[in-house]
Coordinates of C-alpha atoms and ligand atoms in Angstrom, one line a residue:
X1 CA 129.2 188.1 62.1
X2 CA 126.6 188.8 59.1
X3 CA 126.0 184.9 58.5
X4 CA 125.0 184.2 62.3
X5 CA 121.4 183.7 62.2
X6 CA 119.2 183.8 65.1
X7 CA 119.4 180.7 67.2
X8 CA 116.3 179.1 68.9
X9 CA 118.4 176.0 70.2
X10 CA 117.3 174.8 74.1
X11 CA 120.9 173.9 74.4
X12 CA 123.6 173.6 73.6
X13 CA 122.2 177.6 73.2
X14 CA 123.4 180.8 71.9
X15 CA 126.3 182.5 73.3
X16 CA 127.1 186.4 73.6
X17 CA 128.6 187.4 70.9
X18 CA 131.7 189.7 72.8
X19 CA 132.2 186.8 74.4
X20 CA 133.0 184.6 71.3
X21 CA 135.0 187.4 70.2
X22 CA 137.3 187.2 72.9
X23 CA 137.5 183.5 72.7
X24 CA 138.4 183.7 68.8
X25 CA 140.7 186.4 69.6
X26 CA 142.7 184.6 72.1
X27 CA 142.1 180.8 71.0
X28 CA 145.6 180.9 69.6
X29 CA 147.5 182.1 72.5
X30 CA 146.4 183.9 75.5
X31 CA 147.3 187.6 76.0
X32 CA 150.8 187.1 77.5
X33 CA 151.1 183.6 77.8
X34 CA 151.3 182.3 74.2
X35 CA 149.4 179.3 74.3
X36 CA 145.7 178.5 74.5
X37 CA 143.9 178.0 77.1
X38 CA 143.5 174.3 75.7
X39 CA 146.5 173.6 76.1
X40 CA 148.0 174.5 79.4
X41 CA 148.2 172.7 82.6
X42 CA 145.2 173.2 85.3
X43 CA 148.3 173.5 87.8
X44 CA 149.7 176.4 85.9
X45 CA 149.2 180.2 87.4
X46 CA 147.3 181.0 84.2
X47 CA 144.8 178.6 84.7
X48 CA 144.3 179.1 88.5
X49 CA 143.8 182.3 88.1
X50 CA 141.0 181.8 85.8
X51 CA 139.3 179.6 87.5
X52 CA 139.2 182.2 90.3
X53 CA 138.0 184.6 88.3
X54 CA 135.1 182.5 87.4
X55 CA 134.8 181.6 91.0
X56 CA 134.7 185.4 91.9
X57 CA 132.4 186.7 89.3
X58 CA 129.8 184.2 89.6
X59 CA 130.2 184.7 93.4
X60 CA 129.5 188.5 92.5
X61 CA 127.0 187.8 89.9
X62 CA 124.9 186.0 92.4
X63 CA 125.7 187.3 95.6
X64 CA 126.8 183.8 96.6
X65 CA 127.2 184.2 100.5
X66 CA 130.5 183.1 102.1
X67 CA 129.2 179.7 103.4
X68 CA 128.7 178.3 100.0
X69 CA 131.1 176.6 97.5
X70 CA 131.3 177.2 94.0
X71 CA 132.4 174.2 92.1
X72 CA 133.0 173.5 88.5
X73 CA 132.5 169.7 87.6
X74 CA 131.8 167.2 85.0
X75 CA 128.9 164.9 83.6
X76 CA 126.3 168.5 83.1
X77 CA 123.1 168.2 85.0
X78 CA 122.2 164.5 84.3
X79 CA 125.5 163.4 86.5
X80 CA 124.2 165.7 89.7
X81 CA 120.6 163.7 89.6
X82 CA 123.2 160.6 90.6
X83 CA 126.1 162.7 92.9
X84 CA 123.3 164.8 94.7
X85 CA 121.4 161.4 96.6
X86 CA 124.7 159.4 96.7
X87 CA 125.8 162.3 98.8
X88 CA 122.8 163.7 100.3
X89 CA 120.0 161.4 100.5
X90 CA 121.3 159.6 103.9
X91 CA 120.6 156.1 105.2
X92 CA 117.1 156.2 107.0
X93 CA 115.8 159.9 105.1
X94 CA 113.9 160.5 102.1
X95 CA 114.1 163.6 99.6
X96 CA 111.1 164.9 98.4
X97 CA 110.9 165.6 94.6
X98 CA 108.7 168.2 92.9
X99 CA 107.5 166.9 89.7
X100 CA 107.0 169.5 87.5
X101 CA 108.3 167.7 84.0
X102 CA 110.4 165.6 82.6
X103 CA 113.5 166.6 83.7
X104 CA 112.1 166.3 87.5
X105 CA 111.2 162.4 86.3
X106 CA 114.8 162.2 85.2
X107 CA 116.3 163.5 88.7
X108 CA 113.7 161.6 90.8
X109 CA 114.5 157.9 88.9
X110 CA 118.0 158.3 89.8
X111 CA 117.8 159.3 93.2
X112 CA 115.5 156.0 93.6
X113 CA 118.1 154.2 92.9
X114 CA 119.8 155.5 95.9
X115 CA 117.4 155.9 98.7
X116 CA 113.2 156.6 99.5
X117 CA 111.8 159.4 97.5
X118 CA 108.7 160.7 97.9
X119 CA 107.6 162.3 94.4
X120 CA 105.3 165.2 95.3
X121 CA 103.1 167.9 93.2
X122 CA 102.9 166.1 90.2
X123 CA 101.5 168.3 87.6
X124 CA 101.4 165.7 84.7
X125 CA 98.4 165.0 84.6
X126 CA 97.5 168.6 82.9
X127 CA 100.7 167.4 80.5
X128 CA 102.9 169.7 82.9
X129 CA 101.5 172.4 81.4
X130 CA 101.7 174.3 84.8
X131 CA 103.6 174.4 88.2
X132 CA 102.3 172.8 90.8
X133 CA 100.4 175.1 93.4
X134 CA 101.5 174.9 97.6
X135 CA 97.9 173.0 98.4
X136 CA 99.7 170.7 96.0
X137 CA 102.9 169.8 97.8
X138 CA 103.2 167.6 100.5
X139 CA 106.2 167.6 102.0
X140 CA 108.2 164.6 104.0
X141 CA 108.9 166.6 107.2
X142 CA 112.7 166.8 108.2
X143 CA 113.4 165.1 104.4
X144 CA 117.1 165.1 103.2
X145 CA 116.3 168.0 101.1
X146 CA 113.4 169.2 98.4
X147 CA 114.2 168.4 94.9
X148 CA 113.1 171.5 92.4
X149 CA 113.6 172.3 88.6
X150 CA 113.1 176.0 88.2
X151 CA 111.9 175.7 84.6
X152 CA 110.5 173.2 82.7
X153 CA 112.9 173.1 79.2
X154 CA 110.9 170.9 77.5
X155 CA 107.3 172.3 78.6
X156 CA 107.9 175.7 79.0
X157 CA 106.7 176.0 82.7
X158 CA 108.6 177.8 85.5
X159 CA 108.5 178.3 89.3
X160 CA 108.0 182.3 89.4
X161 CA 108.4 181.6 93.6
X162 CA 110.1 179.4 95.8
X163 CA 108.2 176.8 97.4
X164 CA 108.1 176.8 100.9
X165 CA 110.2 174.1 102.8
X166 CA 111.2 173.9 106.4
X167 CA 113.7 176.1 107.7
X168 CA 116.1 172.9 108.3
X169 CA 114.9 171.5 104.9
X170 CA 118.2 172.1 102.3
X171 CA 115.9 173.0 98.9
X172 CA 117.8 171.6 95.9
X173 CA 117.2 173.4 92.5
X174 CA 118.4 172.0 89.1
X175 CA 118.7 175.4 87.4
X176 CA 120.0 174.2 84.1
X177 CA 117.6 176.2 81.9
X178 CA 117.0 179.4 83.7
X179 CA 120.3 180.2 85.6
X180 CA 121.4 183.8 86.1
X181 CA 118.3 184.9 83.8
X182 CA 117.3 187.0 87.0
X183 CA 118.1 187.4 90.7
X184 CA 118.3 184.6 92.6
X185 CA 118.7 184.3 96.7
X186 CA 121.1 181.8 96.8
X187 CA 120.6 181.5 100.9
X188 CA 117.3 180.2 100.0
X189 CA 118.6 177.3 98.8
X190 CA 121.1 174.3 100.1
X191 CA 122.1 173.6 96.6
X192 CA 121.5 175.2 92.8
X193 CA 123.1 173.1 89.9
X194 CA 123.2 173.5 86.2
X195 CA 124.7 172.4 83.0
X196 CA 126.5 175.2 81.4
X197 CA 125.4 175.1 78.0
X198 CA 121.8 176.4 78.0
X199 CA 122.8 179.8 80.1
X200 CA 126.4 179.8 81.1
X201 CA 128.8 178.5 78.5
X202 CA 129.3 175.7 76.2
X203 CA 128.6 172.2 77.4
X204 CA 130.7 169.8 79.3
X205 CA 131.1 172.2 82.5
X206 CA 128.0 171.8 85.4
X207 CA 127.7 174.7 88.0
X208 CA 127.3 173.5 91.4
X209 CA 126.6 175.9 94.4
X210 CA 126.6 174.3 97.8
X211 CA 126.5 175.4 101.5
X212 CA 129.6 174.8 103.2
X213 CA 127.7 172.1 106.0
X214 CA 125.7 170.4 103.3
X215 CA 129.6 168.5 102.8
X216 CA 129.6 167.0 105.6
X217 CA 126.9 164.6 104.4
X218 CA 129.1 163.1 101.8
X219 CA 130.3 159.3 103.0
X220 CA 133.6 158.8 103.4
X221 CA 132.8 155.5 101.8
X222 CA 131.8 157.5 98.0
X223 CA 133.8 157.1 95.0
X224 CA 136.3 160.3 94.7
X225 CA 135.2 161.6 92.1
X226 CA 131.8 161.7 92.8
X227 CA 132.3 163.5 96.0
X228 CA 131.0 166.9 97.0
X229 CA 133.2 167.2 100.0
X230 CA 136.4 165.2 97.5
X231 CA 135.7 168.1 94.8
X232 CA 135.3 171.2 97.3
X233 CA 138.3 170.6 99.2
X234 CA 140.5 169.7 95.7
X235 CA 138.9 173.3 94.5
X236 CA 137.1 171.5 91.4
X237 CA 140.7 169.7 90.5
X238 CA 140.9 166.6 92.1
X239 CA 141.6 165.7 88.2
X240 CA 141.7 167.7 85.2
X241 CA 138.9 170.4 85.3
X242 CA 136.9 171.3 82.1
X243 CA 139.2 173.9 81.5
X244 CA 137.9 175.1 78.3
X245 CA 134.4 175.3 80.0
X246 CA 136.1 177.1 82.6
X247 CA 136.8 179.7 80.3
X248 CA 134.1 180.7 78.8
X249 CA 131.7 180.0 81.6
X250 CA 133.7 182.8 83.2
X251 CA 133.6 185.0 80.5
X252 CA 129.5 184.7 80.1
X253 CA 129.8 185.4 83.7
X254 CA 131.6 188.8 83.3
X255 CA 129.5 189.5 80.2
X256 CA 126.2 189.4 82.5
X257 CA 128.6 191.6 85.3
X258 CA 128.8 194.3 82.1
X259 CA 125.0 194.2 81.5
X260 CA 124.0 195.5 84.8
X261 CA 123.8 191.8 86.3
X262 CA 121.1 190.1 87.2
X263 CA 118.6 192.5 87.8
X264 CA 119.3 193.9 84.3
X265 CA 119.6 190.2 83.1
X266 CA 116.1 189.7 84.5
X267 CA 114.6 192.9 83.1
X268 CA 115.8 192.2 79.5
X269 CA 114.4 188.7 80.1
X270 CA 110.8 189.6 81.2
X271 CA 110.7 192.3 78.5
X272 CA 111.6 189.9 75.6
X273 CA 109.7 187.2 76.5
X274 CA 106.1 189.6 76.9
X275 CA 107.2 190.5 73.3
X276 CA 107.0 187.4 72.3
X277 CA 104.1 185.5 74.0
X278 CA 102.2 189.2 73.6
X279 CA 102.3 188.1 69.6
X280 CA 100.7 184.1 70.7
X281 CA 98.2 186.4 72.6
X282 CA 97.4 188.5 70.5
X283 CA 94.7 186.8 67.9
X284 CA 94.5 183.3 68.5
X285 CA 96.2 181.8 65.9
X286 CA 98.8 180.7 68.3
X287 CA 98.3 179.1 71.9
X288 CA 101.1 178.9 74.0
X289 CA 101.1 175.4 75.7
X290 CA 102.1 176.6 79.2
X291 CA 99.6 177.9 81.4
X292 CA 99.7 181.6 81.8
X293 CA 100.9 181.9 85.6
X294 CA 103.6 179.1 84.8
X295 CA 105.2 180.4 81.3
X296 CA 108.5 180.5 80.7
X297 CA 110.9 183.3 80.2
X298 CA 113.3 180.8 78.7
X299 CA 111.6 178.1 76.4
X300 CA 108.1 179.7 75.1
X301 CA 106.1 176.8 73.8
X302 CA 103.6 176.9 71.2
X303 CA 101.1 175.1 68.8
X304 CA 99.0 176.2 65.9
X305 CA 95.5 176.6 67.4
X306 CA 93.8 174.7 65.0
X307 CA 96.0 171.7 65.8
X308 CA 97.2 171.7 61.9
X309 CA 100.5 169.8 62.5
X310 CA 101.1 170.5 58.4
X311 CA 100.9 174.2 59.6
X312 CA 103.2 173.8 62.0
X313 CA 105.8 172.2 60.0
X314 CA 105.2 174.6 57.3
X315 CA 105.7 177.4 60.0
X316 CA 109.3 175.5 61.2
X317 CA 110.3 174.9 57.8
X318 CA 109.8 178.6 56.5
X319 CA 111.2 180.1 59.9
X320 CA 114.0 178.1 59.5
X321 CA 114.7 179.1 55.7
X322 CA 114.4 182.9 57.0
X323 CA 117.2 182.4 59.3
X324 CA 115.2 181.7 62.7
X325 CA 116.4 178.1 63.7
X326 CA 116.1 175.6 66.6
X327 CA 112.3 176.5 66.7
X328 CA 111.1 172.5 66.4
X329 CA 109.7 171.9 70.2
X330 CA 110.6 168.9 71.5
X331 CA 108.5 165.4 70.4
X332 CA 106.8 165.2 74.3
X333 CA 104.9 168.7 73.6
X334 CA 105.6 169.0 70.0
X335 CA 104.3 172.3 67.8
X336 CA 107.5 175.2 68.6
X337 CA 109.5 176.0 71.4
X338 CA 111.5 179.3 71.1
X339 CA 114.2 179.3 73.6
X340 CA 115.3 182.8 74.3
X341 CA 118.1 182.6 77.1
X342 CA 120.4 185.5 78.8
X343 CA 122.2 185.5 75.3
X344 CA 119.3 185.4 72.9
X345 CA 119.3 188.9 71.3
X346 CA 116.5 191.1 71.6
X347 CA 116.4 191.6 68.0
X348 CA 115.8 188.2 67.0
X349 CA 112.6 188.2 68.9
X350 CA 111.5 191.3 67.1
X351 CA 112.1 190.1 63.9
X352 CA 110.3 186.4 64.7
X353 CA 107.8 188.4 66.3
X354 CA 107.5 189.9 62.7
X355 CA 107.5 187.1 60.8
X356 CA 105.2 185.5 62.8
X357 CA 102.4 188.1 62.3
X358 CA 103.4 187.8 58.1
X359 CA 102.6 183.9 58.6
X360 CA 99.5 184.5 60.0
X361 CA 98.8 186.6 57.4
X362 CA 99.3 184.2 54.6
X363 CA 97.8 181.3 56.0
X364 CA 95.5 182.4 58.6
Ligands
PLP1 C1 119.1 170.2 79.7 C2 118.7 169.9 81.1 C3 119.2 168.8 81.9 C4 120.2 167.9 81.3 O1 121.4 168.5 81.2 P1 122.8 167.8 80.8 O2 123.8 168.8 81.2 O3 122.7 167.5 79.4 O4 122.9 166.5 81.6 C5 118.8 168.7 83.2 N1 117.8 169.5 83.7 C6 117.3 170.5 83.0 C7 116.3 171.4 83.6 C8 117.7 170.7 81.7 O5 117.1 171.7 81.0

């Protein structure tokens, strides 16, 4: 525990501590079983049980109503921008796609590939530097479904409201970089998805939530495996399940349960992140690259004002030899990006904070 430094990473991300605790502490064998959890069948007791657990504490977490599934599959978030239109986007419909970033680019060339898509609220010219506004979207009316990504990883934007679709309109949310880091109406939506490893668990699992009728769309004709309705009624085994993922997943979801859920998940969450983008505001040194109505209480992004890229190196390199790493934002905005999920502790922020202000200092 005293060499863990504080870990900036947009994902694969920091986990809770307790929670790798428990992990270490049972790799070896499970309490009462005497194996690991590796290394047991996904037909066994131990395992069904602990994939119901999951089940039941996310459907707690979340308030996941009765009419939606909870599965646990494979192929993390980039695999869904492919299984969501082969088994949604119908003959004769189009989706509609909100283009907020690059991830959104990533879903909507994939779903191309599988039927009309109508790529709405483009925000790219402005470098996605904001969410689109509603005078922005234009809608297909009676579309398959509405395509969102609640927040932008890579830019540091998110959606702080839903966008209005039509009451039969299923609205689709890739969630992979802000799930759980507040409430969430789940009835709001037809489907949320996410890859574990930015908010949930390691990577290699992918969260899918779906309402129960949304199945009823997948063709009889699809390839098994990448089924909704296949992997619903096959309870996420149809083969061998991620079982590790599993696991922990369902462990970062009991964690969140023990912090006051995800009210208390969303309080921490705004109150770190004003911390830390209350330091960018404060002199101008700093200027976060999202705009202010559209930042990010997951990824804050950031440049040097004076658009010294030596500076900003200089500011990587140092953080990094202090013990703050992961803070290198990605080449499409470059400058920082610190990415503060659920698990990020609230210390770490007070100490970059810190440091930050002792940069300036030096250099400014
Ligand atoms: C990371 C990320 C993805 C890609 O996730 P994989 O699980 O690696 O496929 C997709 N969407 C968003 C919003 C992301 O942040």
């Amino acid at each position: 525990m005293a060499d863990r430094i504080f870990n900036f990473s947009s994902g694969p991300a920091v986990l809770p501590l307790p929670v790798l605790e428990e992990v270490q502490r049972d790799l070896i064998a499970l309490p009462g079983v005497g194996m690991s959890v590796m290394e047991i069948s996904h037909r066994s007791s131990t395992f069904e049980a602990i994939i119901a657990q999951a089940e039941a504490d996310i459907r707690r977490l979340a308030g996941v109503p009765d009419t939606y599934r909870v599965l646990f599959l494979q192929g993390g978030a980039s695999l869904q921008f492919s299984m969501l239109p082969m088994n949604l986007l119908t003959e004769g419909t189009t989706a509609d796609y909100l283009m907020s970033g690059y991830w959104p680019e990533k879903a909507a060339k994939e779903a191309r590939k599988v039927g009309t898509v109508n790529e709405t609220g483009s925000t790219k010219a402005d470098g996605y530097s904001r969410i689109p506004s509603d005078d922005e979207i234009h809608l297909t009316p009676g579309a398959a479904y509405v395509h969102m990504t609640s927040n932008n990883t890579i830019e540091g934007t998110e959606w702080h409201r839903l966008p209005v679709v039509g009451p039969d309109v299923p609205l689709v949310c890739d969630a992979s970089s802000d799930i759980f880091s507040g409430p969430v109406d789940v009835a709001k939506h037809g489907v949320i998805y996410a890859g574990a490893q930015k908010n949930l668990g390691p990577s290699g699992v992918t969260l899918v939530i779906i309402r129960e009728d949304l199945l009823a769309r997948s063709a009889k004709g699809l390839h098994t495996m990448l089924s909704y309705a296949v992997q619903a009624e096959n309870g996420s085994m149809y083969n061998t399940p991620p079982a590790f993922g599993v696991y922990v997943l369902g462990l970062v979801a009991k964690w969140m349960l023990a912090q006051g859920g995800l009210p208390a998940m969303g309080a921490l969450n705004e109150r770190k992140a004003a911390k830390l983008y209350g330091e960018l505001d404060r002199t101008g040194f700093w200027r976060p690259t999202a705009q202010r109505e559209s930042r990010s209480l997951m990824n804050v992004t950031f440049r040097a004002t004076s658009g010294d890229e030596a500076l900003e190196n200089a500011f990587v390199k140092e953080a990094t030899a202090a013990g703050f790493d992961g803070l290198k934002g990605h080449r499409a905005v470059g400058g920082m990006r610190a990415s503060i999920y659920n698990a990020f502790p609230e210390a770490g922020i007070d100490q970059l904070v810190a440091f930050m202000a002792e940069f300036e200092r030096r250099k400014g």
